[in-house]
mmCIF file of N, CA and C and ligand atoms in Angstrom:
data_model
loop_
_atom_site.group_PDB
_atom_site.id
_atom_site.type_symbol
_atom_site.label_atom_id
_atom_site.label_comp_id
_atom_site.label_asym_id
_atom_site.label_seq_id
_atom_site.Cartn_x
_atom_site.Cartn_y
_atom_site.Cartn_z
ATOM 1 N N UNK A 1 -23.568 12.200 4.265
ATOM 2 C CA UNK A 1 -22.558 13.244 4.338
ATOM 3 C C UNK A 1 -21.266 12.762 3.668
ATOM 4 N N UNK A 2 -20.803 13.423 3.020
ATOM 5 C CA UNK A 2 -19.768 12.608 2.350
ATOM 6 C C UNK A 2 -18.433 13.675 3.064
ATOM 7 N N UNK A 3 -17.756 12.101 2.949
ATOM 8 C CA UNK A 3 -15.962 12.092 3.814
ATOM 9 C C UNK A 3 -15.002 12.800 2.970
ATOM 10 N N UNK A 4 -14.628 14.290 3.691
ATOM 11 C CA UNK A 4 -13.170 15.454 3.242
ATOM 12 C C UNK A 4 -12.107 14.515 3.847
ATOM 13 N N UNK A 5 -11.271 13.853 2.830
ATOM 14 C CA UNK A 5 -9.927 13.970 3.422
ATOM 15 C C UNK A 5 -9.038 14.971 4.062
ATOM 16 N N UNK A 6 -9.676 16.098 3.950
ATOM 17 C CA UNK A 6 -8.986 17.201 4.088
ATOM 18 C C UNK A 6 -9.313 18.290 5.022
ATOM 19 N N UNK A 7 -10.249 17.173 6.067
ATOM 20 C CA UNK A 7 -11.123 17.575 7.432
ATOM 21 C C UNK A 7 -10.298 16.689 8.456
ATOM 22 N N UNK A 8 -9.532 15.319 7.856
ATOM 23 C CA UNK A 8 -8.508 14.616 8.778
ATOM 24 C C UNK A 8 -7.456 15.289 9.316
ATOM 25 N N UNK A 9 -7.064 15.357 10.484
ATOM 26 C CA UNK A 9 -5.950 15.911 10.474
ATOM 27 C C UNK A 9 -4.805 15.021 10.973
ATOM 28 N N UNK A 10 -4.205 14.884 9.733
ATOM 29 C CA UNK A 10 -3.051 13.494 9.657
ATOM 30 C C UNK A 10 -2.572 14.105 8.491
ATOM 31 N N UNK A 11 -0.693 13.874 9.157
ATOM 32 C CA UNK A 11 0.138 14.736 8.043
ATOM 33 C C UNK A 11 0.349 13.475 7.295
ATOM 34 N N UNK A 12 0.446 12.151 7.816
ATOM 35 C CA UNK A 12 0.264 10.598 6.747
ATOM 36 C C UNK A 12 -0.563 10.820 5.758
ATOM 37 N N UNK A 13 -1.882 11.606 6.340
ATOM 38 C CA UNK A 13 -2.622 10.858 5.242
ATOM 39 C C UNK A 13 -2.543 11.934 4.542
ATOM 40 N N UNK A 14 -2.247 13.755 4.833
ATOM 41 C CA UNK A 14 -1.941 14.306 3.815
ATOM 42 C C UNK A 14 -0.917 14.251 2.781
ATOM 43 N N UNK A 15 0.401 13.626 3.395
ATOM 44 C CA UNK A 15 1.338 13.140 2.689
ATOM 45 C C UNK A 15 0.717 12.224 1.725
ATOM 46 N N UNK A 16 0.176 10.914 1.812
ATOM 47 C CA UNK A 16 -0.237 9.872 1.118
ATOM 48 C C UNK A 16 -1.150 10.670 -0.178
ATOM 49 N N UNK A 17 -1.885 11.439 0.246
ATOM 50 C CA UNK A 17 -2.875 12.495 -1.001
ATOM 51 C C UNK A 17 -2.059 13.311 -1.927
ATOM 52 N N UNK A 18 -1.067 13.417 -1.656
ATOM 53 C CA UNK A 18 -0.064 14.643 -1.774
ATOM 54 C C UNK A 18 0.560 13.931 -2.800
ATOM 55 N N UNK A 19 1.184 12.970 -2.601
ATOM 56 C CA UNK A 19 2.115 12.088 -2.897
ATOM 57 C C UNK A 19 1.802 11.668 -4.074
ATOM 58 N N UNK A 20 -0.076 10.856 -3.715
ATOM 59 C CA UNK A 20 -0.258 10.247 -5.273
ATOM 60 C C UNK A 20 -1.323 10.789 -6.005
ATOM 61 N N UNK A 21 -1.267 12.298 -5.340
ATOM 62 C CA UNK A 21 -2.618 13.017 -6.302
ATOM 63 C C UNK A 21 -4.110 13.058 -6.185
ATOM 64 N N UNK A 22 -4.307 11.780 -5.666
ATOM 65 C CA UNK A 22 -5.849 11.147 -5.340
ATOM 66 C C UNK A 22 -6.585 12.080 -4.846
ATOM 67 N N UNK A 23 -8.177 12.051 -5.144
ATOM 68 C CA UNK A 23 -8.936 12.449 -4.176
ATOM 69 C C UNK A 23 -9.823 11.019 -3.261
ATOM 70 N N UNK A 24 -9.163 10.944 -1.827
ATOM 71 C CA UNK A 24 -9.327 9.551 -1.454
ATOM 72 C C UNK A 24 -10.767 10.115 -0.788
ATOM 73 N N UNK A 25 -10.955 10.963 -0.754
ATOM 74 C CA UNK A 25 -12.445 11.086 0.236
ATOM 75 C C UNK A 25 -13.480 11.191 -1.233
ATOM 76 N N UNK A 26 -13.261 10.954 -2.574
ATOM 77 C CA UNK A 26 -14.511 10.307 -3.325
ATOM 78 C C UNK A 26 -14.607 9.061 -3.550
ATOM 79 N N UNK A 27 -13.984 8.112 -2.756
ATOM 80 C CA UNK A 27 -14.363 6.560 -2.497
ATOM 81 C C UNK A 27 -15.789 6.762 -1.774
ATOM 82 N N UNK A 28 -16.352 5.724 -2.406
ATOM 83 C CA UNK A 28 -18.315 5.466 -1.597
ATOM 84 C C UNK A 28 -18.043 3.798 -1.438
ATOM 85 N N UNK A 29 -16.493 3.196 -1.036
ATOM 86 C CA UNK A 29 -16.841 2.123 -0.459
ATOM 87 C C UNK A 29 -17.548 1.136 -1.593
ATOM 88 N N UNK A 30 -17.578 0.743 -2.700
ATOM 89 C CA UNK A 30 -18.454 -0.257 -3.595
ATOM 90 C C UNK A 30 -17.853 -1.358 -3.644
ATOM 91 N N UNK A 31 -16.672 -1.303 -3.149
ATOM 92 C CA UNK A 31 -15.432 -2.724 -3.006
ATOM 93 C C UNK A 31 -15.443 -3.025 -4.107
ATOM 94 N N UNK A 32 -15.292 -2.382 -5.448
ATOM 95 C CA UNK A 32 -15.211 -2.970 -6.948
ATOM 96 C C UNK A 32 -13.538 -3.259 -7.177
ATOM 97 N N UNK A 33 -12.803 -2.350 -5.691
ATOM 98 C CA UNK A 33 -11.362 -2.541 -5.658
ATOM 99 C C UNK A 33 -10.882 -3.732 -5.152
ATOM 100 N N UNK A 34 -11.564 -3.919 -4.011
ATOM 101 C CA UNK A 34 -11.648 -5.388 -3.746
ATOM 102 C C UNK A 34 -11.510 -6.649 -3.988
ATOM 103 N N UNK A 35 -12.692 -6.618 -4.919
ATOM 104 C CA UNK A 35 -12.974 -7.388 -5.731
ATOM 105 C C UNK A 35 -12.032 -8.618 -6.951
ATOM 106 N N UNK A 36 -11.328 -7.263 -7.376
ATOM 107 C CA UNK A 36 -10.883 -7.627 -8.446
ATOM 108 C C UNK A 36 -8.940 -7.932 -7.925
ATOM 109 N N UNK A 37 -8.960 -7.392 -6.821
ATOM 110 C CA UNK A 37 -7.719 -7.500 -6.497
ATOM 111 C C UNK A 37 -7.162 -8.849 -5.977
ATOM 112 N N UNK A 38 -5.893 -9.218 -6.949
ATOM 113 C CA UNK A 38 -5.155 -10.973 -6.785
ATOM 114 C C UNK A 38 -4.676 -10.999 -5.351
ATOM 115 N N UNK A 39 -4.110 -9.675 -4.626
ATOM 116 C CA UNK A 39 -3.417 -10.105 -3.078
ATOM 117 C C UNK A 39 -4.020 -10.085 -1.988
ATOM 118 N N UNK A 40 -5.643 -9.362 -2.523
ATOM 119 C CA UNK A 40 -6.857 -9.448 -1.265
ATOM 120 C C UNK A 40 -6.093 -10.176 -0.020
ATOM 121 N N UNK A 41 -6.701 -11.759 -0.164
ATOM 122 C CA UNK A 41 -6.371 -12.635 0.479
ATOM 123 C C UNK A 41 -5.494 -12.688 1.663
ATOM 124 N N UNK A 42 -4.267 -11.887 1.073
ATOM 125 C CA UNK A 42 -2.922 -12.096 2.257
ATOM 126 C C UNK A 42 -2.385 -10.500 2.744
ATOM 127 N N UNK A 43 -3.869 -9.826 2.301
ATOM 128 C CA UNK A 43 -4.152 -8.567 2.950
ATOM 129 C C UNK A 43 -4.544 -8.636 4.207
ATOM 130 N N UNK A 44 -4.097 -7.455 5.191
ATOM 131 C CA UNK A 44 -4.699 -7.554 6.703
ATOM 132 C C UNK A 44 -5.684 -6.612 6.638
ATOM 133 N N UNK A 45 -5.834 -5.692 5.144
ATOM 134 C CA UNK A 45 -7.197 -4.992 5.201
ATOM 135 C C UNK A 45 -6.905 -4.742 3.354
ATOM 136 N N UNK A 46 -8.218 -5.187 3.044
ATOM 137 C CA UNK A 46 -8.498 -5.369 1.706
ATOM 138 C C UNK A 46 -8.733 -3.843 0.864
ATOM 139 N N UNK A 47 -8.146 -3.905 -0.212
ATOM 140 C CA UNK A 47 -8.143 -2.304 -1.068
ATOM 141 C C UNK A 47 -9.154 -1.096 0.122
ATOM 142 N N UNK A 48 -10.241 -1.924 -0.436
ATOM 143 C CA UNK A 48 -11.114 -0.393 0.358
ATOM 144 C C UNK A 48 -10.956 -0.321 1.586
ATOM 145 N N UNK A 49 -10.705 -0.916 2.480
ATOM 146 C CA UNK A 49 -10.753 -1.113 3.881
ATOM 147 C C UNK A 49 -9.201 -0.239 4.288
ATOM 148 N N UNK A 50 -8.429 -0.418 3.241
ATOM 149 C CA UNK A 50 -7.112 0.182 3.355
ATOM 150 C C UNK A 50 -7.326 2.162 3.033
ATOM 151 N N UNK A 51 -8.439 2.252 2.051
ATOM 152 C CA UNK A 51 -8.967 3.594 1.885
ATOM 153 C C UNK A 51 -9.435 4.328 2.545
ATOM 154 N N UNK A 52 -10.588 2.989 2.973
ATOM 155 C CA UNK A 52 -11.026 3.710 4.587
ATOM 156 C C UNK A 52 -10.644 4.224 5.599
ATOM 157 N N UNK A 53 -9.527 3.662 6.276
ATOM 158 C CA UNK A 53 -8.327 3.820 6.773
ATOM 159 C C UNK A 53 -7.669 5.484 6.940
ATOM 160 N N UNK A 54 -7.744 5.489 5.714
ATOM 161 C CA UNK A 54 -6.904 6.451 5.523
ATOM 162 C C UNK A 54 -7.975 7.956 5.315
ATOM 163 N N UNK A 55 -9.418 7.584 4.897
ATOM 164 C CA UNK A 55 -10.378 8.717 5.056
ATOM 165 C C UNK A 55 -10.467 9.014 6.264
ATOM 166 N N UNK A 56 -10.094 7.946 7.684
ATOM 167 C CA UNK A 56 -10.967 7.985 8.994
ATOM 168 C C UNK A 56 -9.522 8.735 9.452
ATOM 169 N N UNK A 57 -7.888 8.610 8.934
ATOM 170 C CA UNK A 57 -6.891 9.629 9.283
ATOM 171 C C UNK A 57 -6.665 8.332 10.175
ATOM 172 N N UNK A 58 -6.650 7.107 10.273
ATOM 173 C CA UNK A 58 -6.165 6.087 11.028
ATOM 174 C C UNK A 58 -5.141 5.716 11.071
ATOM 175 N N UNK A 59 -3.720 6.728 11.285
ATOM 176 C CA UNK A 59 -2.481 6.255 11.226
ATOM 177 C C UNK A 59 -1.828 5.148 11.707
ATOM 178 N N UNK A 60 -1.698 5.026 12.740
ATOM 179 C CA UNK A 60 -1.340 3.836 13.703
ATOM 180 C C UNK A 60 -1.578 2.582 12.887
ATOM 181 N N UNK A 61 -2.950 2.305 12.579
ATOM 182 C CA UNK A 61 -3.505 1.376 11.241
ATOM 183 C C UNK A 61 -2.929 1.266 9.993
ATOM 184 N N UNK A 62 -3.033 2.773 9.525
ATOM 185 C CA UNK A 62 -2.546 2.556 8.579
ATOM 186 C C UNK A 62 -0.632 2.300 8.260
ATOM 187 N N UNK A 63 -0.179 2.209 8.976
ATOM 188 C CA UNK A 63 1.135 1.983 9.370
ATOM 189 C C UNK A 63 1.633 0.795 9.755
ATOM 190 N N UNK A 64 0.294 0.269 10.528
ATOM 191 C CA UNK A 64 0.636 -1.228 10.816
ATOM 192 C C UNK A 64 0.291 -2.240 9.578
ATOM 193 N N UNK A 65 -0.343 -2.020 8.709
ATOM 194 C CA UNK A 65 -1.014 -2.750 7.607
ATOM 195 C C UNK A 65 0.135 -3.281 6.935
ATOM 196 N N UNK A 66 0.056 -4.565 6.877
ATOM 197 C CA UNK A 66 0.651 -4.914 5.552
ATOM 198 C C UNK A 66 0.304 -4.911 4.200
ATOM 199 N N UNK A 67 -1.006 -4.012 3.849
ATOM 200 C CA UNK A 67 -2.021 -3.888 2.291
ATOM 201 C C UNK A 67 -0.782 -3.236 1.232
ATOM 202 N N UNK A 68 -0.134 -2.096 1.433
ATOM 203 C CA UNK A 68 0.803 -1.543 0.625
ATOM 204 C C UNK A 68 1.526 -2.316 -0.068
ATOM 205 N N UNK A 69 2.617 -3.290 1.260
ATOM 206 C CA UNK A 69 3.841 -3.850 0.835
ATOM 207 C C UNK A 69 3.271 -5.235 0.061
ATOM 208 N N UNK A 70 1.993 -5.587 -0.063
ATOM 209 C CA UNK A 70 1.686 -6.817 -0.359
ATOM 210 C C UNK A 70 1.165 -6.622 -1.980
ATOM 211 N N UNK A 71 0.446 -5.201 -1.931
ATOM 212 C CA UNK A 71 0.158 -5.018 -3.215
ATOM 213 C C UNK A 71 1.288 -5.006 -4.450
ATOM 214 N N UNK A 72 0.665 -5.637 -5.375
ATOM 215 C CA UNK A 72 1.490 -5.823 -6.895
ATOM 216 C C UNK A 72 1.407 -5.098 -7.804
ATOM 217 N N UNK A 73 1.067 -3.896 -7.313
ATOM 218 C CA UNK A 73 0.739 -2.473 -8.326
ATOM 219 C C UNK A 73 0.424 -3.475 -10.009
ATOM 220 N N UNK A 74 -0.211 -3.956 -9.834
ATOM 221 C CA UNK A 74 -0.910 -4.499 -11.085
ATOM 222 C C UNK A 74 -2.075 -3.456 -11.455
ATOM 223 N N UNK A 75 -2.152 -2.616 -11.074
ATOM 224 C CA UNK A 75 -3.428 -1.339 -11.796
ATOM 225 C C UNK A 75 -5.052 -1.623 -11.529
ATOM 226 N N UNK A 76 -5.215 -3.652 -11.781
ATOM 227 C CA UNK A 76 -6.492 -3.501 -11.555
ATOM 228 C C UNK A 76 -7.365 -3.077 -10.876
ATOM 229 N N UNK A 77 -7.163 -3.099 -9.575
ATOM 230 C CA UNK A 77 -7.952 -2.022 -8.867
ATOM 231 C C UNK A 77 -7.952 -0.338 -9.553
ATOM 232 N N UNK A 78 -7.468 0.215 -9.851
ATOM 233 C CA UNK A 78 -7.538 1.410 -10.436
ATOM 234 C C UNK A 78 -7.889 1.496 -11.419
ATOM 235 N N UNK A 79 -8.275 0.323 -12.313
ATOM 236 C CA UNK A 79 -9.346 0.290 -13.807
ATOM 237 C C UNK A 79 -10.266 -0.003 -13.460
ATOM 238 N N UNK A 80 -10.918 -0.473 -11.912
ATOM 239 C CA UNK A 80 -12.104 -1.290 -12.250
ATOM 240 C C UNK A 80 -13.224 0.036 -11.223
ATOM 241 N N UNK A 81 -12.076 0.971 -10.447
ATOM 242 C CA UNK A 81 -12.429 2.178 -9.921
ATOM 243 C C UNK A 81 -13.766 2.809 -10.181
ATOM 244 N N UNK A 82 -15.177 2.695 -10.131
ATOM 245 C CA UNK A 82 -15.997 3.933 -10.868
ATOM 246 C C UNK A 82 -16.083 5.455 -10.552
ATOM 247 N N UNK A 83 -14.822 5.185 -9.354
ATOM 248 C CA UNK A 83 -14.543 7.267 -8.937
ATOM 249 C C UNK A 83 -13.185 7.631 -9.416
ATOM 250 N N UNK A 84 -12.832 6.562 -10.659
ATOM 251 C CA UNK A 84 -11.850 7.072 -11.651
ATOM 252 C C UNK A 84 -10.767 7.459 -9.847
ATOM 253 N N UNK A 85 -9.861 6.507 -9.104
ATOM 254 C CA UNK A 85 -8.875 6.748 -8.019
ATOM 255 C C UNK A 85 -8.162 5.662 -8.385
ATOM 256 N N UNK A 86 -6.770 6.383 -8.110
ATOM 257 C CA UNK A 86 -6.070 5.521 -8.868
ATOM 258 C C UNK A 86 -5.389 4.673 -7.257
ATOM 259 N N UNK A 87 -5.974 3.422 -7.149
ATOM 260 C CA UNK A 87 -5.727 3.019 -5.853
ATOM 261 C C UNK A 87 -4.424 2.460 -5.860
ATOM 262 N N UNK A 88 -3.645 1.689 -6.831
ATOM 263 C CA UNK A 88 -2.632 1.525 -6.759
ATOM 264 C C UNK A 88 -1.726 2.597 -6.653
ATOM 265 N N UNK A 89 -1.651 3.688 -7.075
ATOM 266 C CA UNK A 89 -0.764 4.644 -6.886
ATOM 267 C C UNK A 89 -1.026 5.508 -5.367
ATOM 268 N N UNK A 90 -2.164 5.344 -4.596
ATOM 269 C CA UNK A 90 -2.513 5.632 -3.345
ATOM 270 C C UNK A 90 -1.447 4.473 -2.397
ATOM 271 N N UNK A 91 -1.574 3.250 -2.859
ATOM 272 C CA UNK A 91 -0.640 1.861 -2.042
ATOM 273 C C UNK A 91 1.061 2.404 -2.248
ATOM 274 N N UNK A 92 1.368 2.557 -3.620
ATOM 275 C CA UNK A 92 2.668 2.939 -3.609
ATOM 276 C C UNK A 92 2.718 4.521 -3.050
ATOM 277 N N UNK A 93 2.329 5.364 -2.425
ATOM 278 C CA UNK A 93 2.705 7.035 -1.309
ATOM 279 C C UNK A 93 2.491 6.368 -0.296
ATOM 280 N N UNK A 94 1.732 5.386 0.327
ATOM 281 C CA UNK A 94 1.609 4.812 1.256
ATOM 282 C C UNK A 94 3.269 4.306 1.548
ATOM 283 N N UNK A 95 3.434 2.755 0.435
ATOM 284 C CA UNK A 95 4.588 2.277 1.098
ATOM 285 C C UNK A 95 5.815 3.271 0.745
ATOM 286 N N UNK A 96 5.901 3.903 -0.106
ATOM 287 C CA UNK A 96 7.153 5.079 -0.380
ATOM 288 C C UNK A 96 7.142 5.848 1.604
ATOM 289 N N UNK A 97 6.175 5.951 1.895
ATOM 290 C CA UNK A 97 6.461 6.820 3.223
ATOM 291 C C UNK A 97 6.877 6.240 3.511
ATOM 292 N N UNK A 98 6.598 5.083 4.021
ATOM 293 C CA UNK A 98 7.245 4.016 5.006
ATOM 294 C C UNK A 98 8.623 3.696 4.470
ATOM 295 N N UNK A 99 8.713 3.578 3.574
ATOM 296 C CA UNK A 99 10.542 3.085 3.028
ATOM 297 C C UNK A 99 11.415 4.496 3.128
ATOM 298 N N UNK A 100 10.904 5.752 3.227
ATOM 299 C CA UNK A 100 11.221 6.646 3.389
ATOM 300 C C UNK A 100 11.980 6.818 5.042
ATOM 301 N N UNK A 101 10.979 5.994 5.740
ATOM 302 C CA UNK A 101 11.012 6.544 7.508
ATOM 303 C C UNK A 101 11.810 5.505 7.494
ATOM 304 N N UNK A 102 12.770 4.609 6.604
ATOM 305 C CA UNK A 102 13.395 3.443 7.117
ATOM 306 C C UNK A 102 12.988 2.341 7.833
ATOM 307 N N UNK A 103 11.985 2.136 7.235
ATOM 308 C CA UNK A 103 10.708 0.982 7.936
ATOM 309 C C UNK A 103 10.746 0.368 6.491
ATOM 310 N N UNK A 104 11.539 -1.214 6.874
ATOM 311 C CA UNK A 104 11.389 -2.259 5.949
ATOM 312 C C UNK A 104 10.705 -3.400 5.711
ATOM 313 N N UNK A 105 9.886 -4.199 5.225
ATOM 314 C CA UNK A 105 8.801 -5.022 5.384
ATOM 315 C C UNK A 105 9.216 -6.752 5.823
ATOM 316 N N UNK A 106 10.823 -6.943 5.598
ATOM 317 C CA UNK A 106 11.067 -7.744 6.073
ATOM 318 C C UNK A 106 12.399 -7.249 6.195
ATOM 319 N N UNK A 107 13.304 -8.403 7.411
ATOM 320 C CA UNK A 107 14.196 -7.903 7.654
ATOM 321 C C UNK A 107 15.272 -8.808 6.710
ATOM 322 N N UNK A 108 16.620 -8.171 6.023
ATOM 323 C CA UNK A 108 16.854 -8.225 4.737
ATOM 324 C C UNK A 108 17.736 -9.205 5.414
ATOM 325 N N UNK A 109 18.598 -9.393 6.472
ATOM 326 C CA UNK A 109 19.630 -10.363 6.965
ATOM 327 C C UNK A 109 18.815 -11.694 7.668
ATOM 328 N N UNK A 110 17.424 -11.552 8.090
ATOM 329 C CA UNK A 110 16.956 -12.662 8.226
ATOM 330 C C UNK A 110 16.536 -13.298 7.140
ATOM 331 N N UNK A 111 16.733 -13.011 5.788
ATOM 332 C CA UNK A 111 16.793 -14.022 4.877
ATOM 333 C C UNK A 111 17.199 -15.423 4.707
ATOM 334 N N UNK A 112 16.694 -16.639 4.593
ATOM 335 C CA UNK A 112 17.413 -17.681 5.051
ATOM 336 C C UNK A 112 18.027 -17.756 3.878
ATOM 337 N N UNK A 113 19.419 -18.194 4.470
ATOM 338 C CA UNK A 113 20.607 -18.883 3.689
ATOM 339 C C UNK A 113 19.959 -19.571 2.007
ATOM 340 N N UNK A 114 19.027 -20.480 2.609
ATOM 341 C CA UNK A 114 18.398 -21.122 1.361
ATOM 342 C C UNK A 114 17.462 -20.921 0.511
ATOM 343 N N UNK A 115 16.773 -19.844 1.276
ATOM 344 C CA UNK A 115 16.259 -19.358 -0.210
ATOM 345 C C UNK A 115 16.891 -18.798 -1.255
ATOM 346 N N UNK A 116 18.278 -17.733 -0.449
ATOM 347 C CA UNK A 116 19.483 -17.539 -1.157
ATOM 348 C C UNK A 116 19.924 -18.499 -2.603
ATOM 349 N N UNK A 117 20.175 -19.551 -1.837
ATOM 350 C CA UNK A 117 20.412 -20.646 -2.549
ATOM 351 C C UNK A 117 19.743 -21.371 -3.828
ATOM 352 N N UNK A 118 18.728 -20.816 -3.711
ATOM 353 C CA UNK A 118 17.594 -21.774 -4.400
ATOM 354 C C UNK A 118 17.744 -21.107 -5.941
ATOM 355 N N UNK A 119 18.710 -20.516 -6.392
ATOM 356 C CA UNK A 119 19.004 -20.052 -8.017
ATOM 357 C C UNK A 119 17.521 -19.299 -7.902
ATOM 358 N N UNK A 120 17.472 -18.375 -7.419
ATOM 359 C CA UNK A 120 15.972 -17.345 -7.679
ATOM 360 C C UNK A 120 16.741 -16.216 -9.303
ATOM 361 N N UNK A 121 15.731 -15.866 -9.842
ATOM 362 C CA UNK A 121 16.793 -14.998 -11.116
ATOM 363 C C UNK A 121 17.121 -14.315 -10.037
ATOM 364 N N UNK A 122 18.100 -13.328 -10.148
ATOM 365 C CA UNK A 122 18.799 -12.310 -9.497
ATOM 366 C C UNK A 122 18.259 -11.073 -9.232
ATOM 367 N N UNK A 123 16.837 -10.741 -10.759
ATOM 368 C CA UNK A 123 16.400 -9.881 -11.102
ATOM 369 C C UNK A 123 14.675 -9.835 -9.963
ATOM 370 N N UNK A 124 14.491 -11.234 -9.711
ATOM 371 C CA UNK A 124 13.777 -11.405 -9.001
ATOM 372 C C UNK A 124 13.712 -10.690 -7.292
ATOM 373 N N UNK A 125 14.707 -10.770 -6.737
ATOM 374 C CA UNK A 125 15.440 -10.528 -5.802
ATOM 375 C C UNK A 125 15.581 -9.323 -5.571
ATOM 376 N N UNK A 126 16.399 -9.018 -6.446
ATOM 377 C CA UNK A 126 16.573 -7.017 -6.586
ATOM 378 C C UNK A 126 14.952 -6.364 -6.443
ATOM 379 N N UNK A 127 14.228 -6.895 -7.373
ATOM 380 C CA UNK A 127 12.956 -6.463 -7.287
ATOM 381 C C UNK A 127 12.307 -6.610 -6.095
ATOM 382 N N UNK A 128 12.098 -7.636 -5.305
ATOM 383 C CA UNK A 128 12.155 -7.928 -4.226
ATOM 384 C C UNK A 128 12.251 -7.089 -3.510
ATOM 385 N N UNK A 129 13.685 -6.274 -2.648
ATOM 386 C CA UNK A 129 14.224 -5.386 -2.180
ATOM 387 C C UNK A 129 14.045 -4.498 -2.619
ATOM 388 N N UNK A 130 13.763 -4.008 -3.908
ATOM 389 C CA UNK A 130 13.203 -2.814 -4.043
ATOM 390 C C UNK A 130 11.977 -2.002 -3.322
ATOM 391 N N UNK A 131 11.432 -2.929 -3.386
ATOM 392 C CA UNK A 131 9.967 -3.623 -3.539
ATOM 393 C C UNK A 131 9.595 -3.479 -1.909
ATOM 394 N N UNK A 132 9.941 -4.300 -1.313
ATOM 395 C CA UNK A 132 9.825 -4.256 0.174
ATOM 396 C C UNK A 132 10.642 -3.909 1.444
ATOM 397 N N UNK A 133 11.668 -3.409 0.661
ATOM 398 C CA UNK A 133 13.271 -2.742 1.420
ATOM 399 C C UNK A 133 12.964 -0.856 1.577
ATOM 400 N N UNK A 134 13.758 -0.824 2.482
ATOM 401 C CA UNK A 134 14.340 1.093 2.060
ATOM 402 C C UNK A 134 15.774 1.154 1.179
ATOM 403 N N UNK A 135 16.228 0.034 1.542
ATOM 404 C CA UNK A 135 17.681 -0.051 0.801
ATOM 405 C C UNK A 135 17.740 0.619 -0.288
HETATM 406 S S1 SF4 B 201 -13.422 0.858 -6.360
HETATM 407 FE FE1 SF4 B 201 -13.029 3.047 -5.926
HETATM 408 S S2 SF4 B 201 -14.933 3.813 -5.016
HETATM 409 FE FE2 SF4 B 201 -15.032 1.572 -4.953
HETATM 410 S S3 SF4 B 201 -14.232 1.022 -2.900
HETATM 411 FE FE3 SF4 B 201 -12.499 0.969 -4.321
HETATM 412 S S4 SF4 B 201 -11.575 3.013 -4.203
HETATM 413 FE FE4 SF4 B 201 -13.627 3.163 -3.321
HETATM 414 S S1 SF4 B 202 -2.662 -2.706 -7.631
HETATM 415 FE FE1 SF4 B 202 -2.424 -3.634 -5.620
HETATM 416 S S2 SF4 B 202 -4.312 -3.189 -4.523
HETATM 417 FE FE2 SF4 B 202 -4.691 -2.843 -6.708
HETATM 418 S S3 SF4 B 202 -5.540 -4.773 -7.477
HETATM 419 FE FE3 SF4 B 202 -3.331 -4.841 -7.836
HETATM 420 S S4 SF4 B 202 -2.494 -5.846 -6.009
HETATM 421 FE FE4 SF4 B 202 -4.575 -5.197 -5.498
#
């Protein structure tokens, strides 16, 4: 039987569809997103598992995840796709909600002093906060 996103009833996850266009209920799970993805690793749920998520309308989950803010919108997952979904742009409506609701991924004043310090480019930083801030 194949999974309607649009049988969930979650205004997240309609927002998140909405947001980046996707049709997330033609994922069949092949983990080819997985796979190929560099931040897997220091994911608390890996590309598809983060899809899944969001087919099953698992807000709470999908809210608690750190998969969004960790991803590097590097595309590969969305080239290596064979249901043509563009999963990186599914990760960024994801974290855009959340930076939206003023939910930041780290907190910007517990920054230590020294990493401050450590001559990071500037440009690094900004990106940074872009990146994982609502700021
Ligand atoms: S590559 Fe596409 S179809 Fe395969 S698990 Fe990832 S999102 Fe689903
Ligand atoms: S865009 Fe994000 S989820 Fe996709 S492969 Fe790159 S880091 Fe992983």
């Amino acid at each position: 039987m194949e999974i309607s996103v649009k049988k969930v009833h979650s205004d997240l996850v309609k927002k998140i569809s909405q947001i980046s266009g996707q049709n997330i209920g033609a994922c069949y799970q092949c983990g080819k997103c997985s796979a190929g993805c560099p931040s897997a690793e220091r994911m608390d749920n890996i590309p598809s598992q983060f899809i899944k998520l969001i087919q099953l309308g698992a807000e709470s989950e999908i809210k608690r995840s750190n998969t969004p803010w960790i991803c590097l919108t590097c595309f590969i997952c969305t080239v290596r796709c064979p249901k043509g979904i563009d999963i990186a742009g599914i990760m960024e409506a994801a974290r855009l909600l959340e930076a939206r609701s003023n939910v930041d991924y780290f907190e910007v004043r517990s920054l230590a002093q020294a990493l401050l310090e450590e001559n990071l480019p500037p440009i690094a930083v900004v990106s940074c906060f872009r990146k994982h801030t609502s700021i």
